[in-house]
Each structure stands twice: as structure tokens, then as C-alpha cells.
Amino acid sequence: QVQLVESGGGLVQAGGSLRLSCAASRRTFSNYATAWFRQAPGKERQFIAAMNWNGRETSYADSVKGRFTISRDTAKNTKYLQMNNLKPEDTAVYYCAAKDAFTSVVFTTENEYDSWGQGTQVTVSS
């Protein structure tokens, strides 16, 4: 496991944008598959976006395709989730996740990840 810390959440009006950051305790994202999940109150944690360990493949939930983009900066040991055209239904706590991987696979299932951040709140007003 690695230590992950999310930041960048906040309150934004519908149609606005936010960029979430996830910093790792060591150089991680060049060696780990990474993902973003979110959880709204009373709901299960939901897959949002993922990237394979070399950054060449990505996957997005249908609900965010065309609006959200996952990326990374290996020099800063940080990954990002750029969120555009936010909607009230995007309101949730957003979590970053990582797992060691030996193949260039994009993992989209929660239980495949073993390193998690503490979460950052995103609230979208109508």
C-alpha cells in the first residue's frame, strides 16, 4: 500500500469545473494502476475513472464520459481528475485509489484496489 491524499474538492455551481489532486507518499503512479471513485451519502462507492500503470489506457464511467479526465504527473507523484460541466448528481466524496500491477490493464472494480485516500468532498449546487 501507499499513502494517498486527495485535495481540490469544494462547492461549485452546476456547469462549473474542479480539478481534484491525489498525492502519493512515494513515486507510485509510474508503477501502479490508479483510479477515482466517488460515494454519495447513503449510496455505494461508485467507479468514476481509471488509468493503467503506464498511463496509456483509461476507462470512464458512462455518467462522466466527455466531462471528466484522469491524468497524472509522474514528476510530482500526483494524479488528477479534471471535472468539467459538473452536475448536482456529481455531488459526492471522491476517493483516489491505487494498486500494484504487472500488466497494462485498466482496473475498474473497487475490490481490486488496496490503497485509498481519505476522500475529498465535491458539492455541486443547482
PDB file of N, CA and C in Angstrom, residues 18-91:
ATOM      1  N   LEU A  18     -13.915  21.639 -11.551  1.00  0.00           N
ATOM      2  CA  LEU A  18     -12.968  21.447 -10.468  1.00  0.00           C
ATOM      3  C   LEU A  18     -11.894  20.482 -10.935  1.00  0.00           C
ATOM      4  N   ARG A  19     -10.709  20.596 -10.358  1.00  0.00           N
ATOM      5  CA  ARG A  19      -9.672  19.609 -10.580  1.00  0.00           C
ATOM      6  C   ARG A  19      -9.244  19.026  -9.244  1.00  0.00           C
ATOM      7  N   LEU A  20      -9.428  17.730  -9.100  1.00  0.00           N
ATOM      8  CA  LEU A  20      -9.007  17.029  -7.905  1.00  0.00           C
ATOM      9  C   LEU A  20      -7.579  16.536  -8.073  1.00  0.00           C
ATOM     10  N   SER A  21      -6.834  16.549  -6.979  1.00  0.00           N
ATOM     11  CA  SER A  21      -5.466  16.053  -6.971  1.00  0.00           C
ATOM     12  C   SER A  21      -5.340  14.916  -5.978  1.00  0.00           C
ATOM     13  N   CYS A  22      -4.446  13.999  -6.261  1.00  0.00           N
ATOM     14  CA  CYS A  22      -4.155  12.893  -5.362  1.00  0.00           C
ATOM     15  C   CYS A  22      -2.651  12.719  -5.311  1.00  0.00           C
ATOM     16  N   ALA A  23      -2.057  13.038  -4.170  1.00  0.00           N
ATOM     17  CA  ALA A  23      -0.622  12.942  -3.987  1.00  0.00           C
ATOM     18  C   ALA A  23      -0.268  11.643  -3.274  1.00  0.00           C
ATOM     19  N   ALA A  24       0.782  10.994  -3.739  1.00  0.00           N
ATOM     20  CA  ALA A  24       1.236   9.744  -3.156  1.00  0.00           C
ATOM     21  C   ALA A  24       2.464   9.973  -2.284  1.00  0.00           C
ATOM     22  N   SER A  25       2.653   9.084  -1.315  1.00  0.00           N
ATOM     23  CA  SER A  25       3.761   9.213  -0.373  1.00  0.00           C
ATOM     24  C   SER A  25       5.116   8.895  -0.987  1.00  0.00           C
ATOM     25  N   ARG A  26       5.112   8.216  -2.101  1.00  0.00           N
ATOM     26  CA  ARG A  26       6.327   7.895  -2.820  1.00  0.00           C
ATOM     27  C   ARG A  26       6.007   7.829  -4.295  1.00  0.00           C
ATOM     28  N   ARG A  27       7.023   7.672  -5.111  1.00  0.00           N
ATOM     29  CA  ARG A  27       6.783   7.572  -6.538  1.00  0.00           C
ATOM     30  C   ARG A  27       5.985   6.309  -6.803  1.00  0.00           C
ATOM     31  N   THR A  28       4.748   6.503  -7.174  1.00  0.00           N
ATOM     32  CA  THR A  28       3.783   5.424  -7.240  1.00  0.00           C
ATOM     33  C   THR A  28       3.155   5.255  -8.609  1.00  0.00           C
ATOM     34  N   PHE A  29       2.718   6.346  -9.196  1.00  0.00           N
ATOM     35  CA  PHE A  29       1.833   6.248 -10.337  1.00  0.00           C
ATOM     36  C   PHE A  29       2.512   5.812 -11.622  1.00  0.00           C
ATOM     37  N   SER A  30       3.826   5.732 -11.638  1.00  0.00           N
ATOM     38  CA  SER A  30       4.505   5.123 -12.771  1.00  0.00           C
ATOM     39  C   SER A  30       4.540   3.609 -12.655  1.00  0.00           C
ATOM     40  N   ASN A  31       4.211   3.084 -11.484  1.00  0.00           N
ATOM     41  CA  ASN A  31       4.262   1.659 -11.223  1.00  0.00           C
ATOM     42  C   ASN A  31       2.916   1.050 -10.854  1.00  0.00           C
ATOM     43  N   TYR A  32       1.909   1.878 -10.618  1.00  0.00           N
ATOM     44  CA  TYR A  32       0.608   1.427 -10.144  1.00  0.00           C
ATOM     45  C   TYR A  32      -0.500   1.842 -11.092  1.00  0.00           C
ATOM     46  N   ALA A  33      -1.478   0.953 -11.203  1.00  0.00           N
ATOM     47  CA  ALA A  33      -2.741   1.345 -11.797  1.00  0.00           C
ATOM     48  C   ALA A  33      -3.473   2.260 -10.816  1.00  0.00           C
ATOM     49  N   THR A  34      -4.188   3.245 -11.329  1.00  0.00           N
ATOM     50  CA  THR A  34      -4.843   4.229 -10.475  1.00  0.00           C
ATOM     51  C   THR A  34      -6.283   4.434 -10.908  1.00  0.00           C
ATOM     52  N   ALA A  35      -7.082   4.953  -9.987  1.00  0.00           N
ATOM     53  CA  ALA A  35      -8.490   5.168 -10.279  1.00  0.00           C
ATOM     54  C   ALA A  35      -9.067   6.229  -9.355  1.00  0.00           C
ATOM     55  N   TRP A  36     -10.231   6.724  -9.739  1.00  0.00           N
ATOM     56  CA  TRP A  36     -11.058   7.582  -8.917  1.00  0.00           C
ATOM     57  C   TRP A  36     -12.424   6.929  -8.727  1.00  0.00           C
ATOM     58  N   PHE A  37     -12.899   6.966  -7.500  1.00  0.00           N
ATOM     59  CA  PHE A  37     -14.238   6.512  -7.149  1.00  0.00           C
ATOM     60  C   PHE A  37     -14.947   7.641  -6.419  1.00  0.00           C
ATOM     61  N   ARG A  38     -16.256   7.536  -6.293  1.00  0.00           N
ATOM     62  CA  ARG A  38     -16.998   8.510  -5.507  1.00  0.00           C
ATOM     63  C   ARG A  38     -18.115   7.823  -4.748  1.00  0.00           C
ATOM     64  N   GLN A  39     -18.535   8.456  -3.662  1.00  0.00           N
ATOM     65  CA  GLN A  39     -19.593   7.905  -2.834  1.00  0.00           C
ATOM     66  C   GLN A  39     -20.484   9.042  -2.335  1.00  0.00           C
ATOM     67  N   ALA A  40     -21.744   8.982  -2.710  1.00  0.00           N
ATOM     68  CA  ALA A  40     -22.731   9.924  -2.220  1.00  0.00           C
ATOM     69  C   ALA A  40     -23.338   9.393  -0.924  1.00  0.00           C
ATOM     70  N   PRO A  41     -23.892  10.268  -0.072  1.00  0.00           N
ATOM     71  CA  PRO A  41     -24.480   9.810   1.185  1.00  0.00           C
ATOM     72  C   PRO A  41     -25.537   8.736   0.965  1.00  0.00           C
ATOM     73  N   GLY A  42     -25.434   7.649   1.715  1.00  0.00           N
ATOM     74  CA  GLY A  42     -26.395   6.570   1.624  1.00  0.00           C
ATOM     75  C   GLY A  42     -26.255   5.691   0.405  1.00  0.00           C
ATOM     76  N   LYS A  43     -25.229   5.900  -0.395  1.00  0.00           N
ATOM     77  CA  LYS A  43     -25.048   5.120  -1.606  1.00  0.00           C
ATOM     78  C   LYS A  43     -23.717   4.381  -1.577  1.00  0.00           C
ATOM     79  N   GLU A  44     -23.598   3.380  -2.433  1.00  0.00           N
ATOM     80  CA  GLU A  44     -22.370   2.613  -2.534  1.00  0.00           C
ATOM     81  C   GLU A  44     -21.300   3.411  -3.271  1.00  0.00           C
ATOM     82  N   ARG A  45     -20.055   3.081  -2.982  1.00  0.00           N
ATOM     83  CA  ARG A  45     -18.952   3.688  -3.703  1.00  0.00           C
ATOM     84  C   ARG A  45     -19.034   3.294  -5.175  1.00  0.00           C
ATOM     85  N   GLN A  46     -18.783   4.253  -6.053  1.00  0.00           N
ATOM     86  CA  GLN A  46     -19.026   4.101  -7.474  1.00  0.00           C
ATOM     87  C   GLN A  46     -17.758   4.394  -8.264  1.00  0.00           C
ATOM     88  N   PHE A  47     -17.471   3.557  -9.242  1.00  0.00           N
ATOM     89  CA  PHE A  47     -16.335   3.784 -10.121  1.00  0.00           C
ATOM     90  C   PHE A  47     -16.558   5.011 -10.980  1.00  0.00           C
ATOM     91  N   ILE A  48     -15.513   5.823 -11.147  1.00  0.00           N
ATOM     92  CA  ILE A  48     -15.587   7.024 -11.966  1.00  0.00           C
ATOM     93  C   ILE A  48     -14.610   6.967 -13.136  1.00  0.00           C
ATOM     94  N   ALA A  49     -13.336   6.751 -12.846  1.00  0.00           N
ATOM     95  CA  ALA A  49     -12.315   6.784 -13.886  1.00  0.00           C
ATOM     96  C   ALA A  49     -11.110   5.985 -13.436  1.00  0.00           C
ATOM     97  N   ALA A  50     -10.383   5.417 -14.398  1.00  0.00           N
ATOM     98  CA  ALA A  50      -9.197   4.635 -14.077  1.00  0.00           C
ATOM     99  C   ALA A  50      -8.166   4.779 -15.181  1.00  0.00           C
ATOM    100  N   MET A  51      -6.917   4.508 -14.824  1.00  0.00           N
ATOM    101  CA  MET A  51      -5.806   4.567 -15.755  1.00  0.00           C
ATOM    102  C   MET A  51      -4.878   3.402 -15.464  1.00  0.00           C
ATOM    103  N   ASN A  52      -4.349   2.780 -16.519  1.00  0.00           N
ATOM    104  CA  ASN A  52      -3.439   1.672 -16.297  1.00  0.00           C
ATOM    105  C   ASN A  52      -2.078   2.172 -15.835  1.00  0.00           C
ATOM    106  N   TRP A  53      -1.178   1.241 -15.539  1.00  0.00           N
ATOM    107  CA  TRP A  53       0.047   1.628 -14.845  1.00  0.00           C
ATOM    108  C   TRP A  53       1.026   2.426 -15.691  1.00  0.00           C
ATOM    109  N   ASN A  54       0.938   2.372 -17.006  1.00  0.00           N
ATOM    110  CA  ASN A  54       1.814   3.193 -17.832  1.00  0.00           C
ATOM    111  C   ASN A  54       1.123   4.443 -18.369  1.00  0.00           C
ATOM    112  N   GLY A  55      -0.118   4.674 -17.968  1.00  0.00           N
ATOM    113  CA  GLY A  55      -0.838   5.875 -18.346  1.00  0.00           C
ATOM    114  C   GLY A  55      -1.352   5.895 -19.763  1.00  0.00           C
ATOM    115  N   ARG A  56      -1.260   4.793 -20.462  1.00  0.00           N
ATOM    116  CA  ARG A  56      -1.626   4.773 -21.875  1.00  0.00           C
ATOM    117  C   ARG A  56      -3.061   4.349 -22.138  1.00  0.00           C
ATOM    118  N   GLU A  57      -3.728   3.830 -21.121  1.00  0.00           N
ATOM    119  CA  GLU A  57      -5.109   3.401 -21.282  1.00  0.00           C
ATOM    120  C   GLU A  57      -5.944   3.967 -20.145  1.00  0.00           C
ATOM    121  N   THR A  58      -7.159   4.379 -20.468  1.00  0.00           N
ATOM    122  CA  THR A  58      -8.072   4.904 -19.469  1.00  0.00           C
ATOM    123  C   THR A  58      -9.454   4.310 -19.656  1.00  0.00           C
ATOM    124  N   SER A  59     -10.256   4.419 -18.610  1.00  0.00           N
ATOM    125  CA  SER A  59     -11.635   3.985 -18.661  1.00  0.00           C
ATOM    126  C   SER A  59     -12.470   4.933 -17.813  1.00  0.00           C
ATOM    127  N   TYR A  60     -13.688   5.214 -18.258  1.00  0.00           N
ATOM    128  CA  TYR A  60     -14.565   6.139 -17.565  1.00  0.00           C
ATOM    129  C   TYR A  60     -15.954   5.545 -17.417  1.00  0.00           C
ATOM    130  N   ALA A  61     -16.590   5.876 -16.306  1.00  0.00           N
ATOM    131  CA  ALA A  61     -17.992   5.538 -16.151  1.00  0.00           C
ATOM    132  C   ALA A  61     -18.818   6.306 -17.176  1.00  0.00           C
ATOM    133  N   ASP A  62     -19.895   5.691 -17.632  1.00  0.00           N
ATOM    134  CA  ASP A  62     -20.732   6.343 -18.635  1.00  0.00           C
ATOM    135  C   ASP A  62     -21.239   7.704 -18.165  1.00  0.00           C
ATOM    136  N   SER A  63     -21.486   7.836 -16.881  1.00  0.00           N
ATOM    137  CA  SER A  63     -22.056   9.063 -16.350  1.00  0.00           C
ATOM    138  C   SER A  63     -21.112  10.258 -16.432  1.00  0.00           C
ATOM    139  N   VAL A  64     -19.808  10.012 -16.623  1.00  0.00           N
ATOM    140  CA  VAL A  64     -18.842  11.106 -16.644  1.00  0.00           C
ATOM    141  C   VAL A  64     -18.075  11.202 -17.950  1.00  0.00           C
ATOM    142  N   LYS A  65     -18.308  10.310 -18.890  1.00  0.00           N
ATOM    143  CA  LYS A  65     -17.602  10.354 -20.165  1.00  0.00           C
ATOM    144  C   LYS A  65     -17.843  11.685 -20.863  1.00  0.00           C
ATOM    145  N   GLY A  66     -16.767  12.250 -21.380  1.00  0.00           N
ATOM    146  CA  GLY A  66     -16.854  13.533 -22.046  1.00  0.00           C
ATOM    147  C   GLY A  66     -16.799  14.722 -21.121  1.00  0.00           C
ATOM    148  N   ARG A  67     -16.879  14.489 -19.810  1.00  0.00           N
ATOM    149  CA  ARG A  67     -16.835  15.577 -18.835  1.00  0.00           C
ATOM    150  C   ARG A  67     -15.623  15.496 -17.913  1.00  0.00           C
ATOM    151  N   PHE A  68     -15.228  14.285 -17.540  1.00  0.00           N
ATOM    152  CA  PHE A  68     -14.117  14.082 -16.603  1.00  0.00           C
ATOM    153  C   PHE A  68     -12.919  13.513 -17.346  1.00  0.00           C
ATOM    154  N   THR A  69     -11.721  13.874 -16.882  1.00  0.00           N
ATOM    155  CA  THR A  69     -10.489  13.368 -17.460  1.00  0.00           C
ATOM    156  C   THR A  69      -9.513  13.005 -16.357  1.00  0.00           C
ATOM    157  N   ILE A  70      -8.988  11.785 -16.396  1.00  0.00           N
ATOM    158  CA  ILE A  70      -7.967  11.359 -15.455  1.00  0.00           C
ATOM    159  C   ILE A  70      -6.596  11.572 -16.084  1.00  0.00           C
ATOM    160  N   SER A  71      -5.645  12.030 -15.290  1.00  0.00           N
ATOM    161  CA  SER A  71      -4.298  12.265 -15.779  1.00  0.00           C
ATOM    162  C   SER A  71      -3.316  12.117 -14.633  1.00  0.00           C
ATOM    163  N   ARG A  72      -2.024  12.215 -14.941  1.00  0.00           N
ATOM    164  CA  ARG A  72      -1.017  12.106 -13.902  1.00  0.00           C
ATOM    165  C   ARG A  72       0.193  12.955 -14.233  1.00  0.00           C
ATOM    166  N   ASP A  73       0.927  13.315 -13.194  1.00  0.00           N
ATOM    167  CA  ASP A  73       2.209  13.987 -13.315  1.00  0.00           C
ATOM    168  C   ASP A  73       3.189  13.140 -12.519  1.00  0.00           C
ATOM    169  N   THR A  74       3.954  12.314 -13.202  1.00  0.00           N
ATOM    170  CA  THR A  74       4.839  11.386 -12.500  1.00  0.00           C
ATOM    171  C   THR A  74       5.949  12.106 -11.750  1.00  0.00           C
ATOM    172  N   ALA A  75       6.404  13.250 -12.257  1.00  0.00           N
ATOM    173  CA  ALA A  75       7.448  14.002 -11.572  1.00  0.00           C
ATOM    174  C   ALA A  75       6.978  14.496 -10.212  1.00  0.00           C
ATOM    175  N   LYS A  76       5.696  14.844 -10.109  1.00  0.00           N
ATOM    176  CA  LYS A  76       5.123  15.317  -8.850  1.00  0.00           C
ATOM    177  C   LYS A  76       4.484  14.200  -8.046  1.00  0.00           C
ATOM    178  N   ASN A  77       4.488  12.989  -8.599  1.00  0.00           N
ATOM    179  CA  ASN A  77       3.884  11.841  -7.930  1.00  0.00           C
ATOM    180  C   ASN A  77       2.423  12.116  -7.583  1.00  0.00           C
ATOM    181  N   THR A  78       1.727  12.694  -8.534  1.00  0.00           N
ATOM    182  CA  THR A  78       0.361  13.144  -8.326  1.00  0.00           C
ATOM    183  C   THR A  78      -0.508  12.759  -9.511  1.00  0.00           C
ATOM    184  N   LYS A  79      -1.736  12.374  -9.233  1.00  0.00           N
ATOM    185  CA  LYS A  79      -2.708  12.165 -10.290  1.00  0.00           C
ATOM    186  C   LYS A  79      -3.852  13.150 -10.118  1.00  0.00           C
ATOM    187  N   TYR A  80      -4.600  13.345 -11.189  1.00  0.00           N
ATOM    188  CA  TYR A  80      -5.630  14.369 -11.205  1.00  0.00           C
ATOM    189  C   TYR A  80      -6.922  13.827 -11.790  1.00  0.00           C
ATOM    190  N   LEU A  81      -7.998  14.456 -11.404  1.00  0.00           N
ATOM    191  CA  LEU A  81      -9.281  14.247 -12.044  1.00  0.00           C
ATOM    192  C   LEU A  81      -9.839  15.617 -12.397  1.00  0.00           C
ATOM    193  N   GLN A  82      -9.810  15.953 -13.677  1.00  0.00           N
ATOM    194  CA  GLN A  82     -10.391  17.193 -14.151  1.00  0.00           C
ATOM    195  C   GLN A  82     -11.874  16.964 -14.386  1.00  0.00           C
ATOM    196  N   MET A  83     -12.703  17.754 -13.739  1.00  0.00           N
ATOM    197  CA  MET A  83     -14.145  17.600 -13.817  1.00  0.00           C
ATOM    198  C   MET A  83     -14.738  18.865 -14.414  1.00  0.00           C
ATOM    199  N   ASN A  84     -15.342  18.724 -15.578  1.00  0.00           N
ATOM    200  CA  ASN A  84     -15.971  19.840 -16.270  1.00  0.00           C
ATOM    201  C   ASN A  84     -17.469  19.620 -16.371  1.00  0.00           C
ATOM    202  N   ASN A  85     -18.188  20.707 -16.591  1.00  0.00           N
ATOM    203  CA  ASN A  85     -19.643  20.654 -16.735  1.00  0.00           C
ATOM    204  C   ASN A  85     -20.274  19.858 -15.600  1.00  0.00           C
ATOM    205  N   LEU A  86     -19.926  20.219 -14.391  1.00  0.00           N
ATOM    206  CA  LEU A  86     -20.411  19.487 -13.226  1.00  0.00           C
ATOM    207  C   LEU A  86     -21.919  19.616 -13.067  1.00  0.00           C
ATOM    208  N   LYS A  87     -22.511  18.546 -12.563  1.00  0.00           N
ATOM    209  CA  LYS A  87     -23.945  18.467 -12.351  1.00  0.00           C
ATOM    210  C   LYS A  87     -24.231  18.195 -10.881  1.00  0.00           C
ATOM    211  N   PRO A  88     -25.411  18.558 -10.386  1.00  0.00           N
ATOM    212  CA  PRO A  88     -25.727  18.277  -8.980  1.00  0.00           C
ATOM    213  C   PRO A  88     -25.563  16.805  -8.611  1.00  0.00           C
ATOM    214  N   GLU A  89     -25.838  15.901  -9.529  1.00  0.00           N
ATOM    215  CA  GLU A  89     -25.695  14.483  -9.249  1.00  0.00           C
ATOM    216  C   GLU A  89     -24.246  14.036  -9.122  1.00  0.00           C
ATOM    217  N   ASP A  90     -23.297  14.923  -9.417  1.00  0.00           N
ATOM    218  CA  ASP A  90     -21.887  14.632  -9.180  1.00  0.00           C
ATOM    219  C   ASP A  90     -21.492  14.853  -7.720  1.00  0.00           C
ATOM    220  N   THR A  91     -22.378  15.401  -6.921  1.00  0.00           N
ATOM    221  CA  THR A  91     -22.091  15.648  -5.514  1.00  0.00           C
ATOM    222  C   THR A  91     -21.780  14.341  -4.799  1.00  0.00           C
TER     223      THR A  91
END
